[in-house]
PDB file of C-alpha atoms (C1' of nucleotides) in Angstrom:
ATOM      1  CA  MET A   8     121.511  -7.636 -58.854  1.00  0.00           C
ATOM      2  CA  ASP A   9     122.614  -4.748 -56.967  1.00  0.00           C
ATOM      3  CA  ALA A  10     125.097  -2.086 -57.966  1.00  0.00           C
ATOM      4  CA  ILE A  11     124.388  -2.636 -61.557  1.00  0.00           C
ATOM      5  CA  CYS A  12     122.950  -0.132 -63.887  1.00  0.00           C
ATOM      6  CA  LYS A  13     124.034   3.200 -62.481  1.00  0.00           C
ATOM      7  CA  CYS A  14     124.424   4.337 -66.054  1.00  0.00           C
ATOM      8  CA  LYS A  15     121.731   5.450 -68.408  1.00  0.00           C
ATOM      9  CA  TYR A  16     120.907   3.813 -71.721  1.00  0.00           C
ATOM     10  CA  ILE A  17     120.316   0.487 -70.236  1.00  0.00           C
ATOM     11  CA  ASP A  18     117.014  -1.296 -70.255  1.00  0.00           C
ATOM     12  CA  LYS A  19     117.005  -2.948 -66.771  1.00  0.00           C
ATOM     13  CA  LYS A  20     114.751  -5.780 -67.759  1.00  0.00           C
ATOM     14  CA  GLU A  21     117.147  -6.766 -70.656  1.00  0.00           C
ATOM     15  CA  LEU A  22     120.086  -6.574 -68.421  1.00  0.00           C
ATOM     16  CA  GLU A  23     118.475  -8.943 -65.965  1.00  0.00           C
ATOM     17  CA  ARG A  24     118.003 -11.430 -68.788  1.00  0.00           C
ATOM     18  CA  THR A  25     121.649 -11.035 -69.794  1.00  0.00           C
ATOM     19  CA  VAL A  26     122.629 -11.931 -66.242  1.00  0.00           C
ATOM     20  CA  ALA A  27     120.219 -14.814 -66.064  1.00  0.00           C
ATOM     21  CA  GLU A  28     121.517 -16.187 -69.364  1.00  0.00           C
ATOM     22  CA  GLN A  29     125.171 -15.686 -68.671  1.00  0.00           C
ATOM     23  CA  PRO A  30     127.440 -18.666 -69.166  1.00  0.00           C
ATOM     24  CA  ASP A  31     128.177 -20.580 -66.026  1.00  0.00           C
ATOM     25  CA  ALA A  32     131.606 -20.671 -64.380  1.00  0.00           C
ATOM     26  CA  GLU A  33     132.556 -24.045 -65.873  1.00  0.00           C
ATOM     27  CA  THR A  34     131.749 -22.902 -69.423  1.00  0.00           C
ATOM     28  CA  ILE A  35     133.864 -19.695 -69.011  1.00  0.00           C
ATOM     29  CA  GLU A  36     136.658 -21.858 -67.499  1.00  0.00           C
ATOM     30  CA  ARG A  37     136.615 -24.257 -70.392  1.00  0.00           C
ATOM     31  CA  LEU A  38     136.343 -21.567 -73.035  1.00  0.00           C
ATOM     32  CA  SER A  39     139.234 -19.613 -71.805  1.00  0.00           C
ATOM     33  CA  THR A  40     141.322 -22.777 -71.547  1.00  0.00           C
ATOM     34  CA  PHE A  41     140.400 -23.727 -75.042  1.00  0.00           C
ATOM     35  CA  PHE A  42     141.402 -20.303 -76.440  1.00  0.00           C
ATOM     36  CA  SER A  43     144.580 -20.288 -74.425  1.00  0.00           C
ATOM     37  CA  VAL A  44     145.741 -23.276 -76.320  1.00  0.00           C
ATOM     38  CA  PHE A  45     145.540 -21.305 -79.545  1.00  0.00           C
ATOM     39  CA  GLY A  46     147.263 -18.335 -77.909  1.00  0.00           C
ATOM     40  CA  ASP A  47     150.779 -19.678 -78.530  1.00  0.00           C
ATOM     41  CA  GLY A  48     152.822 -19.441 -81.773  1.00  0.00           C
ATOM     42  CA  THR A  49     154.505 -22.897 -81.415  1.00  0.00           C
ATOM     43  CA  ARG A  50     151.232 -24.630 -80.834  1.00  0.00           C
ATOM     44  CA  LEU A  51     149.612 -22.722 -83.805  1.00  0.00           C
ATOM     45  CA  LYS A  52     152.365 -23.848 -86.119  1.00  0.00           C
ATOM     46  CA  ILE A  53     152.104 -27.501 -84.886  1.00  0.00           C
ATOM     47  CA  LEU A  54     148.302 -27.293 -85.544  1.00  0.00           C
ATOM     48  CA  TYR A  55     148.893 -25.938 -88.975  1.00  0.00           C
ATOM     49  CA  TYR A  56     151.245 -28.605 -90.014  1.00  0.00           C
ATOM     50  CA  LEU A  57     148.961 -31.323 -88.556  1.00  0.00           C
ATOM     51  CA  SER A  58     146.046 -29.809 -90.469  1.00  0.00           C
ATOM     52  CA  ARG A  59     148.042 -30.892 -93.556  1.00  0.00           C
ATOM     53  CA  HIS A  60     149.716 -34.120 -92.471  1.00  0.00           C
ATOM     54  CA  GLU A  61     150.072 -36.781 -89.901  1.00  0.00           C
ATOM     55  CA  LEU A  62     153.582 -36.207 -88.541  1.00  0.00           C
ATOM     56  CA  CYS A  63     156.057 -37.632 -86.033  1.00  0.00           C
ATOM     57  CA  VAL A  64     157.606 -35.626 -83.233  1.00  0.00           C
ATOM     58  CA  ALA A  65     161.014 -35.400 -84.855  1.00  0.00           C
ATOM     59  CA  ASP A  66     159.569 -33.906 -88.130  1.00  0.00           C
ATOM     60  CA  LEU A  67     157.376 -31.489 -86.211  1.00  0.00           C
ATOM     61  CA  ALA A  68     160.408 -30.352 -84.243  1.00  0.00           C
ATOM     62  CA  SER A  69     162.360 -29.721 -87.439  1.00  0.00           C
ATOM     63  CA  LEU A  70     159.363 -27.951 -89.035  1.00  0.00           C
ATOM     64  CA  VAL A  71     158.707 -25.557 -86.102  1.00  0.00           C
ATOM     65  CA  LYS A  72     162.495 -25.212 -85.492  1.00  0.00           C
ATOM     66  CA  MET A  73     162.358 -26.140 -81.903  1.00  0.00           C
ATOM     67  CA  GLY A  74     163.844 -28.888 -79.622  1.00  0.00           C
ATOM     68  CA  GLN A  75     162.250 -32.288 -79.423  1.00  0.00           C
ATOM     69  CA  SER A  76     161.484 -31.822 -75.729  1.00  0.00           C
ATOM     70  CA  ALA A  77     159.703 -28.433 -76.290  1.00  0.00           C
ATOM     71  CA  VAL A  78     157.516 -29.896 -79.039  1.00  0.00           C
ATOM     72  CA  SER A  79     156.802 -32.956 -76.941  1.00  0.00           C
ATOM     73  CA  HIS A  80     155.667 -30.808 -74.078  1.00  0.00           C
ATOM     74  CA  GLN A  81     153.329 -28.875 -76.405  1.00  0.00           C
ATOM     75  CA  LEU A  82     152.000 -31.986 -78.005  1.00  0.00           C
ATOM     76  CA  ARG A  83     151.068 -33.186 -74.527  1.00  0.00           C
ATOM     77  CA  ASN A  84     149.260 -29.876 -73.940  1.00  0.00           C
ATOM     78  CA  LEU A  85     147.356 -30.346 -77.245  1.00  0.00           C
ATOM     79  CA  ARG A  86     146.524 -33.881 -76.424  1.00  0.00           C
ATOM     80  CA  LEU A  87     145.196 -33.098 -73.017  1.00  0.00           C
ATOM     81  CA  ASN A  88     142.993 -30.539 -74.683  1.00  0.00           C
ATOM     82  CA  ARG A  89     141.855 -33.033 -77.179  1.00  0.00           C
ATOM     83  CA  LEU A  90     142.966 -31.135 -80.268  1.00  0.00           C
ATOM     84  CA  VAL A  91     145.419 -33.832 -81.458  1.00  0.00           C
ATOM     85  CA  LYS A  92     145.690 -37.605 -81.142  1.00  0.00           C
ATOM     86  CA  VAL A  93     148.559 -39.998 -81.296  1.00  0.00           C
ATOM     87  CA  ARG A  94     149.198 -43.307 -83.028  1.00  0.00           C
ATOM     88  CA  LYS A  95     152.303 -45.299 -82.069  1.00  0.00           C
ATOM     89  CA  GLU A  96     154.257 -47.516 -84.227  1.00  0.00           C
ATOM     90  CA  GLY A  97     157.414 -48.867 -82.703  1.00  0.00           C
ATOM     91  CA  THR A  98     159.201 -46.041 -80.922  1.00  0.00           C
ATOM     92  CA  THR A  99     157.655 -43.474 -83.278  1.00  0.00           C
ATOM     93  CA  SER A 100     154.530 -41.438 -82.400  1.00  0.00           C
ATOM     94  CA  TYR A 101     152.442 -40.085 -85.166  1.00  0.00           C
ATOM     95  CA  TYR A 102     150.262 -37.102 -84.325  1.00  0.00           C
ATOM     96  CA  SER A 103     147.194 -35.765 -86.215  1.00  0.00           C
ATOM     97  CA  LEU A 104     144.286 -33.482 -85.566  1.00  0.00           C
ATOM     98  CA  ASP A 105     141.543 -34.726 -83.358  1.00  0.00           C
ATOM     99  CA  ASP A 106     139.113 -31.947 -83.826  1.00  0.00           C
ATOM    100  CA  GLU A 107     137.056 -30.805 -86.768  1.00  0.00           C
ATOM    101  CA  HIS A 108     136.667 -27.311 -85.425  1.00  0.00           C
ATOM    102  CA  VAL A 109     140.274 -26.353 -85.637  1.00  0.00           C
ATOM    103  CA  GLN A 110     139.901 -25.442 -89.280  1.00  0.00           C
ATOM    104  CA  SER A 111     136.885 -23.250 -88.664  1.00  0.00           C
ATOM    105  CA  ILE A 112     138.635 -21.532 -85.750  1.00  0.00           C
ATOM    106  CA  PHE A 113     141.576 -20.720 -88.013  1.00  0.00           C
ATOM    107  CA  GLU A 114     139.188 -19.280 -90.661  1.00  0.00           C
ATOM    108  CA  VAL A 115     137.301 -16.946 -88.377  1.00  0.00           C
ATOM    109  CA  ALA A 116     140.554 -15.767 -86.824  1.00  0.00           C
ATOM    110  CA  LEU A 117     142.121 -15.100 -90.102  1.00  0.00           C
ATOM    111  CA  ALA A 118     139.122 -13.234 -91.204  1.00  0.00           C
ATOM    112  CA  HIS A 119     139.486 -11.034 -88.178  1.00  0.00           C
ATOM    113  CA  ILE A 120     143.154 -10.241 -88.402  1.00  0.00           C
ATOM    114  CA  ASN A 121     142.892  -9.650 -92.182  1.00  0.00           C
ATOM    115  CA  GLU A 122     140.149  -7.140 -91.758  1.00  0.00           C
ATOM    116  CA  VAL A 123     141.825  -5.274 -89.017  1.00  0.00           C
ATOM    117  CA  LYS A 124     145.022  -5.130 -91.130  1.00  0.00           C
ATOM    118  CA  ARG A 125     147.272  -3.864 -88.444  1.00  0.00           C
TER     119      ARG A 125
ATOM    120  CA  MET B  23     164.074 -28.165 -96.084  1.00  0.00           C
ATOM    121  CA  ASP B  24     166.597 -30.437 -94.370  1.00  0.00           C
ATOM    122  CA  ALA B  25     166.098 -32.837 -91.632  1.00  0.00           C
ATOM    123  CA  ILE B  26     162.365 -33.112 -92.451  1.00  0.00           C
ATOM    124  CA  CYS B  27     160.636 -36.254 -93.358  1.00  0.00           C
ATOM    125  CA  LYS B  28     162.670 -39.034 -91.686  1.00  0.00           C
ATOM    126  CA  CYS B  29     159.321 -40.711 -91.146  1.00  0.00           C
ATOM    127  CA  LYS B  30     157.413 -42.733 -93.572  1.00  0.00           C
ATOM    128  CA  TYR B  31     153.798 -42.052 -94.660  1.00  0.00           C
ATOM    129  CA  ILE B  32     154.786 -38.631 -95.900  1.00  0.00           C
ATOM    130  CA  ASP B  33     154.464 -37.414 -99.426  1.00  0.00           C
ATOM    131  CA  LYS B  34     157.499 -35.249 -99.734  1.00  0.00           C
ATOM    132  CA  LYS B  35     156.068 -33.099-102.545  1.00  0.00           C
ATOM    133  CA  GLU B  36     152.993 -32.358-100.420  1.00  0.00           C
ATOM    134  CA  LEU B  37     155.129 -31.442 -97.419  1.00  0.00           C
ATOM    135  CA  GLU B  38     157.090 -29.084 -99.455  1.00  0.00           C
ATOM    136  CA  ARG B  39     153.887 -27.330-100.454  1.00  0.00           C
ATOM    137  CA  THR B  40     152.859 -27.203 -96.906  1.00  0.00           C
ATOM    138  CA  VAL B  41     156.118 -25.488 -95.922  1.00  0.00           C
ATOM    139  CA  ALA B  42     155.775 -23.123 -98.829  1.00  0.00           C
ATOM    140  CA  GLU B  43     152.282 -22.214 -97.931  1.00  0.00           C
ATOM    141  CA  GLN B  44     152.925 -21.789 -94.188  1.00  0.00           C
ATOM    142  CA  PRO B  45     151.663 -18.665 -92.612  1.00  0.00           C
ATOM    143  CA  ASP B  46     154.414 -16.050 -92.155  1.00  0.00           C
ATOM    144  CA  ALA B  47     155.803 -15.064 -88.816  1.00  0.00           C
ATOM    145  CA  GLU B  48     153.674 -11.918 -88.533  1.00  0.00           C
ATOM    146  CA  THR B  49     150.487 -13.848 -89.163  1.00  0.00           C
ATOM    147  CA  ILE B  50     151.373 -16.412 -86.471  1.00  0.00           C
ATOM    148  CA  GLU B  51     152.168 -13.583 -84.081  1.00  0.00           C
ATOM    149  CA  ARG B  52     148.917 -11.839 -84.635  1.00  0.00           C
ATOM    150  CA  LEU B  53     146.877 -14.973 -84.462  1.00  0.00           C
ATOM    151  CA  SER B  54     148.375 -16.054 -81.293  1.00  0.00           C
ATOM    152  CA  THR B  55     147.833 -12.637 -79.825  1.00  0.00           C
ATOM    153  CA  PHE B  56     144.258 -12.650 -81.022  1.00  0.00           C
ATOM    154  CA  PHE B  57     143.516 -15.923 -79.264  1.00  0.00           C
ATOM    155  CA  SER B  58     145.257 -14.866 -76.114  1.00  0.00           C
ATOM    156  CA  VAL B  59     142.844 -12.117 -75.710  1.00  0.00           C
ATOM    157  CA  PHE B  60     140.028 -14.722 -75.523  1.00  0.00           C
ATOM    158  CA  GLY B  61     142.117 -16.939 -73.190  1.00  0.00           C
ATOM    159  CA  ASP B  62     141.091 -15.216 -69.997  1.00  0.00           C
ATOM    160  CA  GLY B  63     137.790 -15.607 -68.040  1.00  0.00           C
ATOM    161  CA  THR B  64     137.486 -11.919 -67.122  1.00  0.00           C
ATOM    162  CA  ARG B  65     137.799 -10.755 -70.723  1.00  0.00           C
ATOM    163  CA  LEU B  66     135.402 -13.461 -71.880  1.00  0.00           C
ATOM    164  CA  LYS B  67     132.830 -12.246 -69.391  1.00  0.00           C
ATOM    165  CA  ILE B  68     133.292  -8.674 -70.460  1.00  0.00           C
ATOM    166  CA  LEU B  69     132.952  -9.636 -74.139  1.00  0.00           C
ATOM    167  CA  TYR B  70     129.839 -11.538 -73.322  1.00  0.00           C
ATOM    168  CA  TYR B  71     128.085  -8.602 -71.482  1.00  0.00           C
ATOM    169  CA  LEU B  72     129.152  -6.300 -74.312  1.00  0.00           C
ATOM    170  CA  SER B  73     127.760  -8.602 -76.864  1.00  0.00           C
ATOM    171  CA  ARG B  74     124.382  -7.750 -75.259  1.00  0.00           C
ATOM    172  CA  HIS B  75     124.694  -4.117 -74.137  1.00  0.00           C
ATOM    173  CA  GLU B  76     126.767  -1.006 -74.329  1.00  0.00           C
ATOM    174  CA  LEU B  77     128.065  -0.622 -70.810  1.00  0.00           C
ATOM    175  CA  CYS B  78     130.123   1.625 -68.630  1.00  0.00           C
ATOM    176  CA  VAL B  79     133.153   0.577 -66.635  1.00  0.00           C
ATOM    177  CA  ALA B  80     131.385   0.654 -63.262  1.00  0.00           C
ATOM    178  CA  ASP B  81     128.629  -1.563 -64.403  1.00  0.00           C
ATOM    179  CA  LEU B  82     130.986  -3.967 -66.039  1.00  0.00           C
ATOM    180  CA  ALA B  83     133.012  -4.114 -62.809  1.00  0.00           C
ATOM    181  CA  SER B  84     129.938  -4.952 -60.834  1.00  0.00           C
ATOM    182  CA  LEU B  85     128.787  -7.607 -63.420  1.00  0.00           C
ATOM    183  CA  VAL B  86     132.074  -9.454 -63.533  1.00  0.00           C
ATOM    184  CA  LYS B  87     132.565  -8.855 -59.740  1.00  0.00           C
ATOM    185  CA  MET B  88     136.047  -7.260 -60.047  1.00  0.00           C
ATOM    186  CA  GLY B  89     137.552  -4.082 -59.163  1.00  0.00           C
ATOM    187  CA  GLN B  90     137.289  -1.042 -61.356  1.00  0.00           C
ATOM    188  CA  SER B  91     141.022  -0.964 -62.032  1.00  0.00           C
ATOM    189  CA  ALA B  92     141.218  -4.645 -63.103  1.00  0.00           C
ATOM    190  CA  VAL B  93     138.321  -4.083 -65.495  1.00  0.00           C
ATOM    191  CA  SER B  94     139.903  -0.926 -66.775  1.00  0.00           C
ATOM    192  CA  HIS B  95     143.041  -2.711 -67.501  1.00  0.00           C
ATOM    193  CA  GLN B  96     141.271  -5.384 -69.372  1.00  0.00           C
ATOM    194  CA  LEU B  97     139.283  -3.041 -71.351  1.00  0.00           C
ATOM    195  CA  ARG B  98     142.466  -1.319 -72.385  1.00  0.00           C
ATOM    196  CA  ASN B  99     143.726  -4.764 -73.519  1.00  0.00           C
ATOM    197  CA  LEU B 100     140.501  -5.364 -75.562  1.00  0.00           C
ATOM    198  CA  ARG B 101     140.623  -1.839 -76.910  1.00  0.00           C
ATOM    199  CA  LEU B 102     144.264  -2.230 -78.143  1.00  0.00           C
ATOM    200  CA  ASN B 103     143.175  -5.474 -79.789  1.00  0.00           C
ATOM    201  CA  ARG B 104     140.253  -3.760 -81.487  1.00  0.00           C
ATOM    202  CA  LEU B 105     137.661  -5.911 -79.935  1.00  0.00           C
ATOM    203  CA  VAL B 106     135.922  -3.128 -78.117  1.00  0.00           C
ATOM    204  CA  LYS B 107     135.433   0.558 -78.640  1.00  0.00           C
ATOM    205  CA  VAL B 108     134.714   3.452 -76.317  1.00  0.00           C
ATOM    206  CA  ARG B 109     132.268   6.323 -76.387  1.00  0.00           C
ATOM    207  CA  LYS B 110     132.829   9.047 -73.836  1.00  0.00           C
ATOM    208  CA  GLU B 111     130.130  11.144 -72.233  1.00  0.00           C
ATOM    209  CA  GLY B 112     131.240  13.460 -69.494  1.00  0.00           C
ATOM    210  CA  THR B 113     133.389  11.292 -67.135  1.00  0.00           C
ATOM    211  CA  THR B 114     131.708   8.094 -68.185  1.00  0.00           C
ATOM    212  CA  SER B 115     133.031   5.746 -70.748  1.00  0.00           C
ATOM    213  CA  TYR B 116     130.698   3.535 -72.612  1.00  0.00           C
ATOM    214  CA  TYR B 117     132.149   0.375 -74.097  1.00  0.00           C
ATOM    215  CA  SER B 118     130.694  -1.759 -76.853  1.00  0.00           C
ATOM    216  CA  LEU B 119     131.877  -4.505 -79.146  1.00  0.00           C
ATOM    217  CA  ASP B 120     133.973  -3.418 -82.120  1.00  0.00           C
ATOM    218  CA  ASP B 121     134.219  -6.732 -83.992  1.00  0.00           C
ATOM    219  CA  GLU B 122     131.593  -8.770 -85.905  1.00  0.00           C
ATOM    220  CA  HIS B 123     133.709 -11.851 -85.550  1.00  0.00           C
ATOM    221  CA  VAL B 124     133.375 -12.162 -81.706  1.00  0.00           C
ATOM    222  CA  GLN B 125     130.054 -13.832 -82.030  1.00  0.00           C
ATOM    223  CA  SER B 126     131.242 -16.399 -84.601  1.00  0.00           C
ATOM    224  CA  ILE B 127     134.209 -17.135 -82.459  1.00  0.00           C
ATOM    225  CA  PHE B 128     132.084 -17.833 -79.452  1.00  0.00           C
ATOM    226  CA  GLU B 129     129.876 -20.049 -81.551  1.00  0.00           C
ATOM    227  CA  VAL B 130     132.715 -22.247 -82.883  1.00  0.00           C
ATOM    228  CA  ALA B 131     134.356 -22.530 -79.532  1.00  0.00           C
ATOM    229  CA  LEU B 132     131.167 -23.477 -77.766  1.00  0.00           C
ATOM    230  CA  ALA B 133     130.487 -26.122 -80.417  1.00  0.00           C
ATOM    231  CA  HIS B 134     133.914 -27.541 -79.532  1.00  0.00           C
ATOM    232  CA  ILE B 135     133.657 -27.573 -75.782  1.00  0.00           C
ATOM    233  CA  ASN B 136     130.043 -28.994 -75.908  1.00  0.00           C
ATOM    234  CA  GLU B 137     131.121 -31.875 -78.094  1.00  0.00           C
ATOM    235  CA  VAL B 138     134.050 -32.727 -76.049  1.00  0.00           C
ATOM    236  CA  LYS B 139     131.860 -32.652 -73.016  1.00  0.00           C
ATOM    237  CA  ARG B 140     134.523 -33.002 -70.356  1.00  0.00           C
TER     238      ARG B 140
ATOM    239  C1'  DT C  18     172.714 -58.426 -73.745  1.00  0.00           C
ATOM    240  C1'  DC C  19     174.176 -53.893 -75.241  1.00  0.00           C
ATOM    241  C1'  DC C  20     173.563 -49.916 -78.058  1.00  0.00           C
ATOM    242  C1'  DT C  21     170.908 -46.766 -80.620  1.00  0.00           C
ATOM    243  C1'  DT C  22     166.946 -44.232 -81.634  1.00  0.00           C
ATOM    244  C1'  DA C  23     162.326 -41.875 -80.705  1.00  0.00           C
ATOM    245  C1'  DT C  24     159.700 -40.048 -77.339  1.00  0.00           C
ATOM    246  C1'  DA C  25     158.107 -38.497 -72.720  1.00  0.00           C
ATOM    247  C1'  DT C  26     158.590 -36.109 -68.594  1.00  0.00           C
ATOM    248  C1'  DG C  27     160.266 -33.820 -64.008  1.00  0.00           C
ATOM    249  C1'  DA C  28     162.765 -29.942 -62.360  1.00  0.00           C
ATOM    250  C1'  DA C  29     164.691 -25.441 -62.948  1.00  0.00           C
ATOM    251  C1'  DT C  30     164.381 -20.987 -64.966  1.00  0.00           C
ATOM    252  C1'  DA C  31     163.009 -16.946 -67.358  1.00  0.00           C
ATOM    253  C1'  DT C  32     159.430 -14.508 -69.036  1.00  0.00           C
ATOM    254  C1'  DC C  33     154.744 -13.116 -69.351  1.00  0.00           C
ATOM    255  C1'  DT C  34     150.247 -11.865 -67.428  1.00  0.00           C
ATOM    256  C1'  DG C  35     146.454 -10.490 -64.217  1.00  0.00           C
ATOM    257  C1'  DT C  36     145.262  -8.109 -60.189  1.00  0.00           C
ATOM    258  C1'  DT C  37     145.800  -4.729 -56.659  1.00  0.00           C
ATOM    259  C1'  DC C  38     147.131  -0.414 -54.773  1.00  0.00           C
ATOM    260  C1'  DA C  39     148.020   4.223 -55.138  1.00  0.00           C
ATOM    261  C1'  DT C  40     147.576   7.923 -57.744  1.00  0.00           C
ATOM    262  C1'  DA C  41     146.710  10.871 -61.855  1.00  0.00           C
ATOM    263  C1'  DT C  42     143.405  13.001 -65.122  1.00  0.00           C
ATOM    264  C1'  DA C  43     139.258  14.976 -66.362  1.00  0.00           C
ATOM    265  C1'  DT C  44     134.457  16.301 -65.955  1.00  0.00           C
ATOM    266  C1'  DT C  45     130.680  18.188 -63.238  1.00  0.00           C
ATOM    267  C1'  DA C  46     128.446  20.204 -59.283  1.00  0.00           C
ATOM    268  C1'  DA C  47     128.464  22.944 -55.298  1.00  0.00           C
TER     269       DA C  47
ATOM    270  C1'  DT D  14     137.843  27.146 -56.523  1.00  0.00           C
ATOM    271  C1'  DT D  15     136.951  22.978 -54.069  1.00  0.00           C
ATOM    272  C1'  DA D  16     134.856  18.521 -53.811  1.00  0.00           C
ATOM    273  C1'  DA D  17     133.026  14.521 -55.720  1.00  0.00           C
ATOM    274  C1'  DT D  18     132.776  11.113 -59.270  1.00  0.00           C
ATOM    275  C1'  DA D  19     134.293   8.067 -63.329  1.00  0.00           C
ATOM    276  C1'  DT D  20     137.974   6.342 -65.395  1.00  0.00           C
ATOM    277  C1'  DA D  21     142.899   5.408 -66.561  1.00  0.00           C
ATOM    278  C1'  DT D  22     147.411   4.022 -65.672  1.00  0.00           C
ATOM    279  C1'  DG D  23     152.325   3.043 -63.563  1.00  0.00           C
ATOM    280  C1'  DA D  24     154.479   0.043 -60.289  1.00  0.00           C
ATOM    281  C1'  DA D  25     154.663  -3.966 -57.599  1.00  0.00           C
ATOM    282  C1'  DC D  26     153.527  -8.617 -56.751  1.00  0.00           C
ATOM    283  C1'  DA D  27     151.871 -13.297 -57.383  1.00  0.00           C
ATOM    284  C1'  DG D  28     150.816 -16.866 -60.243  1.00  0.00           C
ATOM    285  C1'  DA D  29     151.051 -19.098 -64.746  1.00  0.00           C
ATOM    286  C1'  DT D  30     153.579 -20.688 -68.776  1.00  0.00           C
ATOM    287  C1'  DA D  31     157.265 -21.934 -72.300  1.00  0.00           C
ATOM    288  C1'  DT D  32     161.624 -23.656 -72.962  1.00  0.00           C
ATOM    289  C1'  DT D  33     165.772 -26.090 -71.728  1.00  0.00           C
ATOM    290  C1'  DC D  34     168.355 -29.638 -69.565  1.00  0.00           C
ATOM    291  C1'  DA D  35     168.941 -34.008 -67.827  1.00  0.00           C
ATOM    292  C1'  DT D  36     167.055 -38.213 -67.602  1.00  0.00           C
ATOM    293  C1'  DA D  37     163.658 -42.090 -67.975  1.00  0.00           C
ATOM    294  C1'  DT D  38     161.188 -45.350 -70.780  1.00  0.00           C
ATOM    295  C1'  DA D  39     160.651 -48.379 -74.425  1.00  0.00           C
ATOM    296  C1'  DA D  40     161.237 -50.591 -78.909  1.00  0.00           C
ATOM    297  C1'  DG D  41     164.457 -52.516 -82.378  1.00  0.00           C
ATOM    298  C1'  DG D  42     168.817 -53.940 -84.055  1.00  0.00           C
ATOM    299  C1'  DA D  43     173.577 -55.737 -83.631  1.00  0.00           C
TER     300       DA D  43
END
DNA sequence: TCCTTATATGAATATCTGTTCATATATTAA
DNA sequence: TTAATATATGAACAGATATTCATATAAGGA
């Protein structure tokens, strides 16, 4: 702790506690990655549809009005971040949500943007 | 509704409801923007510190170990997204949180990454 | 076996985003 | 008024990211 606290209104002891308790680098890294996944309209739409139904790639593509390839890439992203899971049947891949937090995340975020109301 | 539902396992009626109830373009836009703000380590750190103290720019810069300019740019971003607010006193700007959802957001996200545990 | 269908993926490209650098603005002190 | 300090901001640059295109893989049917 060095150049900190040049300003007034700060209880130095409390600030030291804040620094001591700060999330470690890995936590920050994983948090920002997690939020980045939600920071894209295409992925949000996919997550919304999957929160209602298990769906195959072609149907998702038609629902979000994007090419099959684009959707496939995004599903891969969501899969790697453990937000969706796949079930294969023949050549068809059925995707569904793999995280019970997605719903809560949506709710809090909607609460935010509805209160700010532009 | 056209090329949808080529796959089985889908109740067409329910799918129509899902489409009818889907969030509009503006909501998707605002949601993804909202999440994008959290999708960056520097901003997450800033939000963490501000969740504990009102702080000036110089102290924030020293805490997150970044240049004053970088922090200033990020604070501007956070300000435009209504997550922080400023209070000026002389030449000093004191920032603090401007959103009661930030805490809840953190909690849900932490719950997620702790359960997935790498 | 050959063809069709569903999905996955590497490469290329265009766009977006974060940081730095230089500088502007504004307040206070000398 | 001049200097020093705190912050803000435009421009430039580098790195990240989303989409498209072409193609690979793989299963099922003819």
